[in-house]
Tab-separated table of C-alpha atoms and ligand atoms in Angstrom:
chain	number	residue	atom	x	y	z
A	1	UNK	CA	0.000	0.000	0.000
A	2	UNK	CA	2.593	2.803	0.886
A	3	UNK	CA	4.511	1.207	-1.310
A	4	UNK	CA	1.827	2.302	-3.835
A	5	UNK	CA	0.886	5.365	-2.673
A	6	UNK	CA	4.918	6.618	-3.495
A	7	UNK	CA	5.213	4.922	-6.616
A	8	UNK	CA	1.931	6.986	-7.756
A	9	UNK	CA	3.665	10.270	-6.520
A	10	UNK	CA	5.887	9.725	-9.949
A	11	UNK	CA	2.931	9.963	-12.473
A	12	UNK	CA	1.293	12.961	-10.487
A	13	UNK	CA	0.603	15.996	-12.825
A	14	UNK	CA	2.973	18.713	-11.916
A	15	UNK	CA	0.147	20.277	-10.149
A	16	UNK	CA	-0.589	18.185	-8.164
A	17	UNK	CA	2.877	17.156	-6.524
A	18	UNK	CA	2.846	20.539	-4.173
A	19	UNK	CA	5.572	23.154	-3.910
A	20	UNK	CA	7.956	20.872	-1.265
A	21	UNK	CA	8.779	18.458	-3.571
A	22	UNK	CA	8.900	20.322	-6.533
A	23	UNK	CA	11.721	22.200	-4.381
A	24	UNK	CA	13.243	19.105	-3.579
A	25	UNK	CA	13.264	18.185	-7.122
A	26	UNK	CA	15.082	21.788	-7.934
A	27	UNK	CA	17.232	21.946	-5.026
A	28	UNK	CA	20.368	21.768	-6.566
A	29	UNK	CA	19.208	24.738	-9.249
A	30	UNK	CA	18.789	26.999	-6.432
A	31	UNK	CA	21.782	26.558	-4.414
A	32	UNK	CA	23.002	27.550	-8.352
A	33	UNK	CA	21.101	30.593	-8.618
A	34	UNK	CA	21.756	31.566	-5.226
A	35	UNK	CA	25.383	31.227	-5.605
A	36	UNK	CA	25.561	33.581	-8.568
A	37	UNK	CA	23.487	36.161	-6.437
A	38	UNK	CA	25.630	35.969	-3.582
A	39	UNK	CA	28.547	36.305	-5.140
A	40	UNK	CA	27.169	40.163	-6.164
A	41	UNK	CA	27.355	41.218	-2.637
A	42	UNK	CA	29.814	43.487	-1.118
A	43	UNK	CA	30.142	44.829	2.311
A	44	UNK	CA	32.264	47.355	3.765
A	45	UNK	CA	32.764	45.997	7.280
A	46	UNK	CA	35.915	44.661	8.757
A	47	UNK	CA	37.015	42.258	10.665
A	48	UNK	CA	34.303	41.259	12.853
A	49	UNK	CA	35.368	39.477	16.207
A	50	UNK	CA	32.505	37.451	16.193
A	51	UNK	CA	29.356	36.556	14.076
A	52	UNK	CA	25.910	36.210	15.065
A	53	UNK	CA	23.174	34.875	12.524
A	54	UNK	CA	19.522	36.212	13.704
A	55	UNK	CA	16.435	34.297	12.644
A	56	UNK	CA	13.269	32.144	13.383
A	57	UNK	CA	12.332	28.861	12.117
A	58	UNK	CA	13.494	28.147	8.393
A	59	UNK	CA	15.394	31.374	8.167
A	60	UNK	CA	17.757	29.991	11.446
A	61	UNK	CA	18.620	26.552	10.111
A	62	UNK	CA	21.194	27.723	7.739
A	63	UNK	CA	22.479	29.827	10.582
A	64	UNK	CA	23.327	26.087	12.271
A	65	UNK	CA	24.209	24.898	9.189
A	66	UNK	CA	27.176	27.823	8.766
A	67	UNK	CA	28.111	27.421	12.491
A	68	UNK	CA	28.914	23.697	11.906
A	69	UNK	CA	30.599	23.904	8.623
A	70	UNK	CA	32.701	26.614	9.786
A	71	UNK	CA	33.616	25.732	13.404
A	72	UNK	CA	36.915	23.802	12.567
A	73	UNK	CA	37.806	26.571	10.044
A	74	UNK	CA	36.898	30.249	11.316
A	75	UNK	CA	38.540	32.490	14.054
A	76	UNK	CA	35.954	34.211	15.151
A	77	UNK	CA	32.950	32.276	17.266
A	78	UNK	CA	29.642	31.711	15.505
A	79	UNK	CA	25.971	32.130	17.292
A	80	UNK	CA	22.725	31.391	16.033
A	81	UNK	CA	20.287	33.867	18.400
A	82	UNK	CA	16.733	32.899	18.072
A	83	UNK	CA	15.176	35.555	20.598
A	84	UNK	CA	14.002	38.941	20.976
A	85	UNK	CA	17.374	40.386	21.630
A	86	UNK	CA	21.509	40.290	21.140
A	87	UNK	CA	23.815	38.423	23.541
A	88	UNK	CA	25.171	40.403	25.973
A	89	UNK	CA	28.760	40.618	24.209
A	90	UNK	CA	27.262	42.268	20.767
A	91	UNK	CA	28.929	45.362	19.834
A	92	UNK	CA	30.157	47.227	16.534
A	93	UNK	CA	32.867	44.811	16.409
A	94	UNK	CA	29.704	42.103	16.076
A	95	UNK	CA	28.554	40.856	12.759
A	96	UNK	CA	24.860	40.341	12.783
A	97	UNK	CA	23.386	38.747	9.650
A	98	UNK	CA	19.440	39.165	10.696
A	99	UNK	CA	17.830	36.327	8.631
A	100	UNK	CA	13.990	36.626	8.158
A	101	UNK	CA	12.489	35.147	4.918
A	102	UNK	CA	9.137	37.208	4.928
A	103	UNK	CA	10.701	40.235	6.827
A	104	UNK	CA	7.698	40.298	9.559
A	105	UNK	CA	8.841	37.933	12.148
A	106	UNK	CA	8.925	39.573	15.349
A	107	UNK	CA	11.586	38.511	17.094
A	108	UNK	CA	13.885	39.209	13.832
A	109	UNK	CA	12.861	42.621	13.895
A	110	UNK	CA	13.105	43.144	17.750
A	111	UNK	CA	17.045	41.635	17.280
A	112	UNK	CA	17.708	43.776	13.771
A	113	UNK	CA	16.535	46.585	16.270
A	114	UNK	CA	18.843	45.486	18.837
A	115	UNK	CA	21.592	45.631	16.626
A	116	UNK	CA	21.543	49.063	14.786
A	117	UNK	CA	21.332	50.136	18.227
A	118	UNK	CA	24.238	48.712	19.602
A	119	UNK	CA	26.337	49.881	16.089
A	120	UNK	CA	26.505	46.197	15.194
A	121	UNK	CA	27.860	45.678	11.364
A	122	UNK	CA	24.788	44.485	9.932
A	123	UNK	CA	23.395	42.520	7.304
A	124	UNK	CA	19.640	41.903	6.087
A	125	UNK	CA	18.267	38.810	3.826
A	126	UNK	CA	14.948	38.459	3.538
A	127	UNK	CA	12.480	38.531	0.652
A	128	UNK	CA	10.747	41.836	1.835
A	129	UNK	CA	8.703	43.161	4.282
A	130	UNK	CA	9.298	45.186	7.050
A	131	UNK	CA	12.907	43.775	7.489
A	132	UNK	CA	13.944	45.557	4.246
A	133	UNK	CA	12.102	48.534	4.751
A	134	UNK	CA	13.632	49.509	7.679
A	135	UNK	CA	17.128	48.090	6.515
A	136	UNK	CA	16.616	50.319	3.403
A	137	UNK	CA	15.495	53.064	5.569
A	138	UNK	CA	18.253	53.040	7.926
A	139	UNK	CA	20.722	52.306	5.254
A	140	UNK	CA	21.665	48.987	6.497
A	141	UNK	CA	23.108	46.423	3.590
A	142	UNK	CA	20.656	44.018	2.419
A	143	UNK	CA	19.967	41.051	0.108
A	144	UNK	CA	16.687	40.593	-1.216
A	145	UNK	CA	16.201	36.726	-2.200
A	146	UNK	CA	13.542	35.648	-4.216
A	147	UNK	CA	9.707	35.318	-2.977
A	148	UNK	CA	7.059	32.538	-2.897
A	149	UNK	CA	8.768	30.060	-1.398
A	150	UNK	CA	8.255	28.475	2.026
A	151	UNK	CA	10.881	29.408	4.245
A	152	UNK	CA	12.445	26.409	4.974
A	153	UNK	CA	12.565	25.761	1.085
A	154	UNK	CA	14.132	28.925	0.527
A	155	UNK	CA	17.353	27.284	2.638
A	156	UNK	CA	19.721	27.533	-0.303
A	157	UNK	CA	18.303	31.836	-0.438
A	158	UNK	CA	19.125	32.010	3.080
A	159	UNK	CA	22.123	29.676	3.603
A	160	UNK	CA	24.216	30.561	0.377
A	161	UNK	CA	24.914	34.235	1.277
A	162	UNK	CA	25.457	33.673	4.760
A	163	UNK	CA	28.400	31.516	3.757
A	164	UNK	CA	29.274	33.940	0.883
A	165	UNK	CA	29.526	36.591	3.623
A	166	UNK	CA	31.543	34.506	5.809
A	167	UNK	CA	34.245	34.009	3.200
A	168	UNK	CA	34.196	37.323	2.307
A	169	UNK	CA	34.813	39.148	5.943
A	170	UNK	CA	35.600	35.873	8.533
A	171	UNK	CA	38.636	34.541	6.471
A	172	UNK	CA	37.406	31.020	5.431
A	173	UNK	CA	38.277	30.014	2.109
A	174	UNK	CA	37.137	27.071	-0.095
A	175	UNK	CA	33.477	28.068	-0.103
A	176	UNK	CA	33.260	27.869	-4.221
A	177	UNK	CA	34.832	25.054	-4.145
A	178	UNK	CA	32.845	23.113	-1.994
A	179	UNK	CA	30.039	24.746	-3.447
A	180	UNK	CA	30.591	23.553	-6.305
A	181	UNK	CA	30.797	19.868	-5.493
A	182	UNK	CA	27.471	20.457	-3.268
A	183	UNK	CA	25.405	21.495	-6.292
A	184	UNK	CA	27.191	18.401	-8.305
A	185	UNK	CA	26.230	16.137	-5.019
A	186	UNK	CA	22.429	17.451	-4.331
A	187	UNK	CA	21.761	17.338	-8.373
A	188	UNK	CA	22.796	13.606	-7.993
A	189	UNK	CA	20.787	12.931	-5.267
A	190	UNK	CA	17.819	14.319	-6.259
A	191	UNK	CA	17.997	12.038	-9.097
A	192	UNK	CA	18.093	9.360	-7.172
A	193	UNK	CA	15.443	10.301	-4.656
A	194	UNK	CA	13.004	11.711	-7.645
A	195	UNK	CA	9.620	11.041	-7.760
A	196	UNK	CA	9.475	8.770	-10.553
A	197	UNK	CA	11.950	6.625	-8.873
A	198	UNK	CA	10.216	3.463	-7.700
A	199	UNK	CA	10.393	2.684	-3.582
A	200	UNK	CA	12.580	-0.170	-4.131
A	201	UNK	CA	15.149	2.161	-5.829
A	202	UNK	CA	14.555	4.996	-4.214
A	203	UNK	CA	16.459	5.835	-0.826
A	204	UNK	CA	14.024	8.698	0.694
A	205	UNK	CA	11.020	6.821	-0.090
A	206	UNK	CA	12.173	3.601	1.006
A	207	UNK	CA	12.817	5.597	4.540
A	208	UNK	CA	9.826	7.542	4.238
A	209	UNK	CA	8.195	4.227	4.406
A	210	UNK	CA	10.244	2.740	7.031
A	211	UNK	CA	9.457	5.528	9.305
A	212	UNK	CA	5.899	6.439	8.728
A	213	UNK	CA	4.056	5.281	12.256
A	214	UNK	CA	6.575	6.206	14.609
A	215	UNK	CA	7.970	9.607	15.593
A	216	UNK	CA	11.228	10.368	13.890
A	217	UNK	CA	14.152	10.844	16.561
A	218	UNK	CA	17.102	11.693	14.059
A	219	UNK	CA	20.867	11.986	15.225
A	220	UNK	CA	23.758	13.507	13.992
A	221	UNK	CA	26.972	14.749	15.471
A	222	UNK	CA	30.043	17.436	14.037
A	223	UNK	CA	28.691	18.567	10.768
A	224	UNK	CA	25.572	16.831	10.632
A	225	UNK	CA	24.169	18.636	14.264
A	226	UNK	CA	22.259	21.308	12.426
A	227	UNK	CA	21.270	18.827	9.476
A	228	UNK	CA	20.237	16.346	12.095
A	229	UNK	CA	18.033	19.365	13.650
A	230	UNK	CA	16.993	20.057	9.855
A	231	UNK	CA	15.363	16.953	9.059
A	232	UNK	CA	13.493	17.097	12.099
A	233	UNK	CA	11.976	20.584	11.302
A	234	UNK	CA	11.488	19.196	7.916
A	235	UNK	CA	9.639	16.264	9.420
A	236	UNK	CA	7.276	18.667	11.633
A	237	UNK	CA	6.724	21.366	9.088
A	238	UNK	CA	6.232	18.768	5.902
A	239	UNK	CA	5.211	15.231	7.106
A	240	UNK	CA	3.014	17.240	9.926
A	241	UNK	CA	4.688	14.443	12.637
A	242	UNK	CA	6.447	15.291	16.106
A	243	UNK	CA	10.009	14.528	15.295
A	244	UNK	CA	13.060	15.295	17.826
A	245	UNK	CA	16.430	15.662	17.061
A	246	UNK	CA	19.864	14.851	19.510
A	247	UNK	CA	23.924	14.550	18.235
A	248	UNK	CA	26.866	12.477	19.260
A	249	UNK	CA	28.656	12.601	21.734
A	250	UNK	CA	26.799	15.086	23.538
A	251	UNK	CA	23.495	11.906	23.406
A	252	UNK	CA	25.706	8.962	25.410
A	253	UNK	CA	25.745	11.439	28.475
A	254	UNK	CA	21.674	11.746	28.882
A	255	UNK	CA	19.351	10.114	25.550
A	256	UNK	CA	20.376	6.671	25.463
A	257	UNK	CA	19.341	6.419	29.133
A	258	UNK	CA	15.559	7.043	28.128
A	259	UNK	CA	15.829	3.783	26.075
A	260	UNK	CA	16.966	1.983	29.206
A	261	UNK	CA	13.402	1.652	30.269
A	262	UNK	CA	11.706	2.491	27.308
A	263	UNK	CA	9.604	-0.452	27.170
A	264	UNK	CA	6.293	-0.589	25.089
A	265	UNK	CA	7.023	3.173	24.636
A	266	UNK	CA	10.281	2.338	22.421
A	267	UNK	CA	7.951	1.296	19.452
A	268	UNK	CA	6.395	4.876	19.132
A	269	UNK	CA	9.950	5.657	17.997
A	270	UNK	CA	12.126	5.133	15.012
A	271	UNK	CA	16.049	6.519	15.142
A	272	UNK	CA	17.415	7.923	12.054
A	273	UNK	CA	21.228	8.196	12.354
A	274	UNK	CA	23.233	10.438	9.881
A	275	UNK	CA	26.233	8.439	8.381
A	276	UNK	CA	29.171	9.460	7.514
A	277	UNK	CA	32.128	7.735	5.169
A	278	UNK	CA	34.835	10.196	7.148
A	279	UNK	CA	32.898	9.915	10.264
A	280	UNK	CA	35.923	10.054	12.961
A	281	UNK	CA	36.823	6.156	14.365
A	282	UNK	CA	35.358	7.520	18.219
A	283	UNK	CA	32.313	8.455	16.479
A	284	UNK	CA	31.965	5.532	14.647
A	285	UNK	CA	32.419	3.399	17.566
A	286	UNK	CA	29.723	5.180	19.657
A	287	UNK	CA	27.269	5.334	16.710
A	288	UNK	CA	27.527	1.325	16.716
A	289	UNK	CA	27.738	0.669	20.559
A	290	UNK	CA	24.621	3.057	21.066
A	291	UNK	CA	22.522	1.342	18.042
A	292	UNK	CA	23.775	-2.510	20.009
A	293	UNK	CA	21.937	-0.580	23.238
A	294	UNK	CA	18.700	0.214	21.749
A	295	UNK	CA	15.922	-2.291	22.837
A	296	UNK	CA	16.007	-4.924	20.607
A	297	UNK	CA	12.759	-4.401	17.882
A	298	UNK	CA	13.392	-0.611	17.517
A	299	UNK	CA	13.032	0.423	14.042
A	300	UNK	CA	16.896	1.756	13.268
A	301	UNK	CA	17.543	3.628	9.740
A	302	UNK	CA	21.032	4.827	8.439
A	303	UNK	CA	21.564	8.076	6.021
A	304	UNK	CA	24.515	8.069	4.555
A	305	UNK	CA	26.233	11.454	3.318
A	306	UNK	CA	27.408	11.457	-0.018
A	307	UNK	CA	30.569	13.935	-1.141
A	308	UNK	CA	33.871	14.584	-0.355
A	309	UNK	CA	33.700	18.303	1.145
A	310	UNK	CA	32.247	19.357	3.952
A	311	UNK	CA	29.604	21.248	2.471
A	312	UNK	CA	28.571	18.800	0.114
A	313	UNK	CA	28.024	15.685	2.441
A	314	UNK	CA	26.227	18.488	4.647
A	315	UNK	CA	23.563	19.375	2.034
A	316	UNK	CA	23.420	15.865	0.463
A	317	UNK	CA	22.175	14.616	3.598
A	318	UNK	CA	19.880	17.822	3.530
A	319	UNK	CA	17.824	17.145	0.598
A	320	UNK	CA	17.799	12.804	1.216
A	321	UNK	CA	15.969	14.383	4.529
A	322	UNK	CA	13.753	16.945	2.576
A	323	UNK	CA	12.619	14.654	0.004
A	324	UNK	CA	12.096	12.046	2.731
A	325	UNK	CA	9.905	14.296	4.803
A	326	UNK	CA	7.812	15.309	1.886
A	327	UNK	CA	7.131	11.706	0.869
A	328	UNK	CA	6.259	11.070	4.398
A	329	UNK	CA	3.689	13.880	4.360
A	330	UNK	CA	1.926	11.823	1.064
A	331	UNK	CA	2.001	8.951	2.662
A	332	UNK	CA	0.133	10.110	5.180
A	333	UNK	CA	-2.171	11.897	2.950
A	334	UNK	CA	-1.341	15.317	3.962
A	335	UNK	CA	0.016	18.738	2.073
A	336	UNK	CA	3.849	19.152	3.100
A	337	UNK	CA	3.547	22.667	2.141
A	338	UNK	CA	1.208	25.100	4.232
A	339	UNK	CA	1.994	25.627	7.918
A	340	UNK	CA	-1.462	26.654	9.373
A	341	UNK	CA	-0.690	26.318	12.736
A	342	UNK	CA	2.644	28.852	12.691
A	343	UNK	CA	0.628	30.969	10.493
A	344	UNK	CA	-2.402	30.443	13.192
A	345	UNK	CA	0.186	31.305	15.957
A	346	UNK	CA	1.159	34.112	14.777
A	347	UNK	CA	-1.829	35.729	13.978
A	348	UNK	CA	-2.971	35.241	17.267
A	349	UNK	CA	0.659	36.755	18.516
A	350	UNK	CA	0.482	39.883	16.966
A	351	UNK	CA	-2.821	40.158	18.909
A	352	UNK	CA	-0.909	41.169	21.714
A	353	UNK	CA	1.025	44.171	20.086
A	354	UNK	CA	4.359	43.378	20.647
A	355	UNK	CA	5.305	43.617	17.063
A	356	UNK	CA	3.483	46.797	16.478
A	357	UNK	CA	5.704	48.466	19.338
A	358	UNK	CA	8.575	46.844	17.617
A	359	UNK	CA	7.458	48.531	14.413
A	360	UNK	CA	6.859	52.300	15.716
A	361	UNK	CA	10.634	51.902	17.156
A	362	UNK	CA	12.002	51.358	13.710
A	363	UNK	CA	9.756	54.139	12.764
A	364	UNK	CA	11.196	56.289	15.420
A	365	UNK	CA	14.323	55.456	15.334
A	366	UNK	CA	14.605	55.548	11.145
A	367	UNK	CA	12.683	59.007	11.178
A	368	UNK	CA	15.482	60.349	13.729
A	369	UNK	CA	18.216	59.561	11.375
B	401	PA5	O1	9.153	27.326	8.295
B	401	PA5	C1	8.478	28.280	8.670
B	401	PA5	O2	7.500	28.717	8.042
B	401	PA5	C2	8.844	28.962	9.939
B	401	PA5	O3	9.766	28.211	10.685
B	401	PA5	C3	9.397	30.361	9.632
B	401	PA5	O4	10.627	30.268	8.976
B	401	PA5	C4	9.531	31.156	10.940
B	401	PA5	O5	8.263	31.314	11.505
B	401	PA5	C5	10.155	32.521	10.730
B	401	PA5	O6	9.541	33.207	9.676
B	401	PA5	P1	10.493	33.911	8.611
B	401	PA5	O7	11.310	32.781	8.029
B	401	PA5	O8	9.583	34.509	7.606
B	401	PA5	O9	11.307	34.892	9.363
């Protein structure tokens, strides 16, 4: 039967596939496009002594995904702040990229606030809204990305430049490079995982399948932490399940404990655990010894990266979880795209006027300048 249900996904009029997995099918053209349009941008800040990515939701994630790629390569620390505010330590020797795909999210705006306060060096990408409006008003640097996308399939929008900008002021190198491969490595994948691709041959169905039933608990570790978090966001926002997401080491000193006991309760579970062909030998060895401590009859699953770069065996595990989580959502007969509960949650914020004081500060603030 689900079998069935998947292999029909491949004859589906175009129409009727929905936006997520026509994304997933184009993923690799827009980490293209968004290359060349990142590659436009030029900023006159220097050296920033530390970097902090600002965003909500799907504009955050590639703000986990940059502070993973670049921890063993950039001198300056990394922070993803999803809040109303800066850290403490923020200052004009801070680099704050403020992330928002629509420009309206309110904690975005309270933190871009925050930081043309405090003199930060900032940077705006969004596709509009108030987020560029004050930006342009206040003459902060912006990118404008593309609209009418989801957020969280506007990733390679969001992610791309934030890398880009990276390169450009924090002193990594090889991002083209490993760019390049990534694009190479997604555009494969996405070929394999493609809707017309049968379950049997086809490594996201085949999972999507495996896992439908249970509630996803995925695990990464190094450079897979943020994917691992990815494909768990991916899993609540497009399959419409409760997912949760943990990464080695840090889940031998507390997770594995809840399996001790875990009884009946273990089959309401399945673990996904992201593979890796240059996983580190300790990593590898607690990967195995924690799967030989699961109770026996849990449903297991194994991604495995593809790529030599870092970048590239990042986002090819990306997209086998985004194509995954969107075949899970038609197997269970549901729309991966629309969010109506964030977009119900937020109405129902704003209620409370928090983002219209937000709002009238920019306004004060940009008619003062
Ligand atoms: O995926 C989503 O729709 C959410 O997680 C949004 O990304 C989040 O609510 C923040 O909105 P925005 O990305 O427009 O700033």
């Amino acid at each position: 039967m689900a079998d069935s249900v998947l292999d029909y996904v491949g004859k589906m009029r175009e129409s009727d596939k929905g936006d997520m997995l026509s994304f997933c099918v184009d993923e690799a053209k827009h980490y293209r496009v968004a290359a060349e349009a990142a590659e436009k941008i030029s900023l006159s800040y220097v050296n920033p002594e530390n970097v902090i990515v600002a965003g909500m939701g799907g504009s955050a994630i590639g703000g986990e995904l940059l502070k993973d790629w670049a921890r063993g390569k950039a001198q300056v620390p990394i922070e993803v702040s999803r809040a109303y505010s800066l850290p403490a330590y923020a200052n004009e020797k801070s680099l704050v990229l403020v992330v928002s795909y629509s420009g309206e999210t309110e904690e975005t705006l309270s933190t871009f606030l925050d930081a043309v306060k405090k003199g930060c060096m900032v940077f705006c990408i969004s596709s509009g809204g108030s987020l560029l409006k004050f930006a342009e008003k206040l003459s902060v640097p912006f990118l404008r990305v593309p609209s009418g996308f989801a957020p969280r399939a506007a990733l390679p929008y969001l992610f791309v430049p934030l890398l880009v900008v990276l390169a450009k002021l924090g002193g990594v190198s090889g991002v083209s490079a490993e760019l390049s491969e990534a694009i190479a490595v997604v555009e494969r994948i996405a070929g394999e995982c493609a809707p017309e691709k049968p379950v049997k041959k086809n490594m996201a169905k085949s999972l999507a399948v495996g896992v439908n039933g249970a509630v996803p608990v995925v695990y990464g570790f190094g450079v897979f932490r943020g994917v691992a978090q990815r494909f768990k966001t991916q899993f609540n926002e497009n399959s419409k399940v409760p997912s949760k997401w943990e990464y080695f080491s840090e889940l031998n000193h507390n997770e594995v404990v809840g399996w001790e006991r875990a009884g009946k309760l273990a089959g309401c579970f399945s673990a996904v655990f992201i593979r890796d062909g240059a996983e580190p030998d300790e990593i590898r060895s607690r990967i195995e010894i924690t799967k030989g401590l699961m109770p026996s009859g849990t449903k297991l699953f194994e991604v495995w990266s593809q790529g030599k770069s870092d970048l590239a065996r990042m986002l090819s595990a990306v997209c086998i979880g985004d194509f995954t989580s969107v075949y899970l959502a038609l197997l269970r007969g549901v729309n991966p795209t629309p969010v109506e509960t964030i977009s119900l949650l937020k109405a129902k914020v704003k209620q409370n006027g928090t983002k219209m004081r937000i709002v009238g500060e920019l306004e004060r603030l940009a008619a003062s300048r």
